[in-house]
Short mmCIF file of C-alpha atoms in Angstrom, two decimals:
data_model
loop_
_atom_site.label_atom_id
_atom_site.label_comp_id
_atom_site.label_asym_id
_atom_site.label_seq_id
_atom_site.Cartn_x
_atom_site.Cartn_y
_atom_site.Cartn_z
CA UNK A 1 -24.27 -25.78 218.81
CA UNK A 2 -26.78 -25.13 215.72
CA UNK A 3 -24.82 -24.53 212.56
CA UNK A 4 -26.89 -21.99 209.97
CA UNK A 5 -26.02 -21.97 206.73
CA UNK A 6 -24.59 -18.51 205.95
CA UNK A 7 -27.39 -17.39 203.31
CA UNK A 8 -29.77 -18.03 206.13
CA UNK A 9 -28.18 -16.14 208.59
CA UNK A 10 -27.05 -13.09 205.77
CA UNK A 11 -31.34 -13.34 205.01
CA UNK A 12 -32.20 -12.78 209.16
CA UNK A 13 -29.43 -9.95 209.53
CA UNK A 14 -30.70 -8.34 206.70
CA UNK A 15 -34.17 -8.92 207.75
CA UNK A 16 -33.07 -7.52 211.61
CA UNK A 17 -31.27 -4.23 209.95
CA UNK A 18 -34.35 -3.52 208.09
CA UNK A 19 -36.26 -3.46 211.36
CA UNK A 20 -34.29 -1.15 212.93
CA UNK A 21 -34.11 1.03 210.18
CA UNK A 22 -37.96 1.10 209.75
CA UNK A 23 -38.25 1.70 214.07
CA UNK A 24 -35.71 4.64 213.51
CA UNK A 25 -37.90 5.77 210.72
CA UNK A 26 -41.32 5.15 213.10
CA UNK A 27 -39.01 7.39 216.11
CA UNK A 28 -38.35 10.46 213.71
CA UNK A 29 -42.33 11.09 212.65
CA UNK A 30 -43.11 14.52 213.10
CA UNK A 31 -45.85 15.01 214.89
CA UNK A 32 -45.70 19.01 214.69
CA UNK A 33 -48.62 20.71 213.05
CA UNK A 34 -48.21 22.99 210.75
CA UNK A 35 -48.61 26.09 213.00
CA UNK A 36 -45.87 24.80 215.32
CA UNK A 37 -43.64 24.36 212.61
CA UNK A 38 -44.58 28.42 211.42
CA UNK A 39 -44.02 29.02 215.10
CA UNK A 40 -40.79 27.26 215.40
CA UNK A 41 -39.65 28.72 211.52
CA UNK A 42 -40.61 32.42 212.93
CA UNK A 43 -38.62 32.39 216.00
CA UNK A 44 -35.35 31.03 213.80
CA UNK A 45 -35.64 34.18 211.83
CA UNK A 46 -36.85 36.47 214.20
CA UNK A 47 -33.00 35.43 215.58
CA UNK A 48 -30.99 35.25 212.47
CA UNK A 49 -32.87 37.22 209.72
CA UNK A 50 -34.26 40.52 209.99
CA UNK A 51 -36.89 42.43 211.97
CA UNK A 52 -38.89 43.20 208.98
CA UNK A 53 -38.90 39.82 207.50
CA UNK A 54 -39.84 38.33 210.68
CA UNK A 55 -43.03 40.60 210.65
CA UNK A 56 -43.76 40.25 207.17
CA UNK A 57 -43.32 36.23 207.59
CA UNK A 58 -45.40 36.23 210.63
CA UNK A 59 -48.16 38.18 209.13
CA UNK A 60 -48.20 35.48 205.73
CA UNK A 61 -47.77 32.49 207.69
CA UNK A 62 -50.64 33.51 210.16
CA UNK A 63 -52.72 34.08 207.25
CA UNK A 64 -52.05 30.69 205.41
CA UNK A 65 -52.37 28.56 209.28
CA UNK A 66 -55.51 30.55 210.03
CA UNK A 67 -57.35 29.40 206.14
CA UNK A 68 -59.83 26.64 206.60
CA UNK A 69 -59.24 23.87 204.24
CA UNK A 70 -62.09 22.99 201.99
CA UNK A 71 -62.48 21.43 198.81
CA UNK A 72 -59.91 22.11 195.43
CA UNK A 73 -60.53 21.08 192.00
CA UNK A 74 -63.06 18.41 193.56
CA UNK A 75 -60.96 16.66 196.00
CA UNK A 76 -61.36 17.19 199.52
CA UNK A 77 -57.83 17.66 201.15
CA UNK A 78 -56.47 16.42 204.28
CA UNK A 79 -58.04 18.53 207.16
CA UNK A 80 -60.81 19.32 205.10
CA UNK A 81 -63.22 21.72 207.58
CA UNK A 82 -60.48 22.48 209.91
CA UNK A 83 -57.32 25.71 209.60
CA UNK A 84 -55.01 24.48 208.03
CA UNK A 85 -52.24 24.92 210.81
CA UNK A 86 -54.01 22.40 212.98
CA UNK A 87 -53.12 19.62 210.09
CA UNK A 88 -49.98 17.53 211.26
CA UNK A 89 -47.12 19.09 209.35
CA UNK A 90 -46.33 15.98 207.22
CA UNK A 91 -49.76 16.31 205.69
CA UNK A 92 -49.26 19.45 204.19
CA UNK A 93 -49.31 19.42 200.65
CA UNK A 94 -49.05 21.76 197.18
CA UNK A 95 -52.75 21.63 197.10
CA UNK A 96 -53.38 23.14 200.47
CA UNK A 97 -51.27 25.98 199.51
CA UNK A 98 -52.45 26.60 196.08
CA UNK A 99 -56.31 25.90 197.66
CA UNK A 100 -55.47 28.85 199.99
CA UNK A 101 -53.04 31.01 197.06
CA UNK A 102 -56.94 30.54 194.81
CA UNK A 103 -58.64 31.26 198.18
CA UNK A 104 -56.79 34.93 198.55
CA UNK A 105 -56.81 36.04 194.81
CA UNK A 106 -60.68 35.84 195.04
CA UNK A 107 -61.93 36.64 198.68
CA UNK A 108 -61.82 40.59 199.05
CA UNK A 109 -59.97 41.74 201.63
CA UNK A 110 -61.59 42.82 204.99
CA UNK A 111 -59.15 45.56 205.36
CA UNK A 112 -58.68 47.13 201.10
CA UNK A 113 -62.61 45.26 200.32
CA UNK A 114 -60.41 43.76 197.14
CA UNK A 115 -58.51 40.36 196.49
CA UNK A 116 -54.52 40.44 197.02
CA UNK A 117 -52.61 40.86 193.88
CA UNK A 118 -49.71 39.06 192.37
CA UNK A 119 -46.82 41.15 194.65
CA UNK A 120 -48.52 39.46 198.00
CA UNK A 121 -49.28 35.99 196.63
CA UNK A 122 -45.82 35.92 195.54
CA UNK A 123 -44.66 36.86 199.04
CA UNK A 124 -47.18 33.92 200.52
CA UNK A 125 -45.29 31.29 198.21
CA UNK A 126 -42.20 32.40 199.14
CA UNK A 127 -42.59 32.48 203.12
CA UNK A 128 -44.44 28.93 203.34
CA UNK A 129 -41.37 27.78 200.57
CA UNK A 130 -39.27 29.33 203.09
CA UNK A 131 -40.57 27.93 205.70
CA UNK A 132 -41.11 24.17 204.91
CA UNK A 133 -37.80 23.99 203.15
CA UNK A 134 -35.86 25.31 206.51
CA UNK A 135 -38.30 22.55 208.55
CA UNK A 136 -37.14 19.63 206.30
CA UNK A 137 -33.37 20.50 206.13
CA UNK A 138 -31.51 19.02 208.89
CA UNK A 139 -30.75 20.93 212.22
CA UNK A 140 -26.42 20.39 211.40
CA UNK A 141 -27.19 22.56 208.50
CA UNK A 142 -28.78 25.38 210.03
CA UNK A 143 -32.37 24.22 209.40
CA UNK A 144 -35.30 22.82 211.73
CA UNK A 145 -34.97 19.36 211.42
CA UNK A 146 -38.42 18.88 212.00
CA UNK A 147 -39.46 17.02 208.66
CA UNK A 148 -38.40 14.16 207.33
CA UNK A 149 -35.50 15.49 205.02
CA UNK A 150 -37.74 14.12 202.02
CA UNK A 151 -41.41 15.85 202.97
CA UNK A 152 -40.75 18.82 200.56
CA UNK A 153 -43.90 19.30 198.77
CA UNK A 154 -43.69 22.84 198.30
CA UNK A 155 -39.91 22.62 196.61
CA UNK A 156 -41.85 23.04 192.76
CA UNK A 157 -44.51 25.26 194.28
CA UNK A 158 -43.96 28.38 191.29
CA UNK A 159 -43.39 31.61 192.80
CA UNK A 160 -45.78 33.30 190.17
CA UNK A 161 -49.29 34.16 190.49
CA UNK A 162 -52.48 32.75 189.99
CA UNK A 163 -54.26 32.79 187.09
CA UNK A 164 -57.58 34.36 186.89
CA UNK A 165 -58.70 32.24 184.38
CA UNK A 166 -57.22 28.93 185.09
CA UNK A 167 -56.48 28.79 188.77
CA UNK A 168 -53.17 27.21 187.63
CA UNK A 169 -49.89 28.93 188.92
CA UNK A 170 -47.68 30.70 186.50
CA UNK A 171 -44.47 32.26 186.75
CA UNK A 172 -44.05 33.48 182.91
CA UNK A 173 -45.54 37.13 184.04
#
């Protein structure tokens, strides 16, 4: 019978807790790409919302997993070279979205031979909002639960437009 002091043992349990907390952690990684996710987030409101938002969210998200990432102010982003809804979702980021947002206000169109205006980028940032936010919350609360409740990087994403000038977001006009 090995007596150990009760700091010791406090310091292991502690230790052991910690463990299982981090292999909880390492169980729960999403490893959903971002077009699964828009998949998953389209059939939830193709059930619960309406028929037209379902088309008009299937329509923006296709457009935003279907953009090829490539550089933005200088930095090359996760899944640089590849659409963006093969990245893993956790990777996503503000960037990608305001890379694609900058992308959109100054490609033309193949359909109108013009760039979108402020109405549709508005409508982009508020589907992919929609649709990370509902990923991240947990499934007991009528989300997806298929983020980690933290991976919100869209939550301060502006619903304004982009800027010619700047390529910054606003949502003053």
């Amino acid at each position: 019978d090995r007596q150990v002091p009760y700091a010791e043992a406090r310091k292991k349990f502690g230790a052991y807790l910690a463990s299982c907390k981090y292999e909880q952690q390492q169980a729960r990684l999403p490893v959903l790409s971002v077009a699964e996710i828009a998949d998953r987030h389209l059939a939830f409101v193709k059930n619960e919302r309406s028929d037209a938002l379902y088309k008009q969210r299937k329509c923006l998200l296709n457009g935003l997993c279907n953009h090829v990432v490539d550089l933005y102010r200088d930095r090359q982003l996760a899944g640089h070279g590849q659409k963006l809804g093969m990245l893993r979702g956790e990777r996503l980021s503000r960037s990608h979205v305001e890379q694609y947002l900058q992308t959109r206000r100054e490609t033309p169109s193949k359909k109108t031979g013009k760039p979108v205006g402020d109405k549709m980028l508005r409508g982009i940032v508020v589907s992919a909002k929609a649709c990370w936010n509902w990923a991240a919350d947990e499934a007991e609360d009528g989300g997806g639960g298929l983020l980690l409740p933290g991976h919100r990087p869209l939550r301060k994403l502006p619903r304004g437009f982009v800027d010619r000038k700047s390529t910054r977001l606003n949502s003053s006009h």
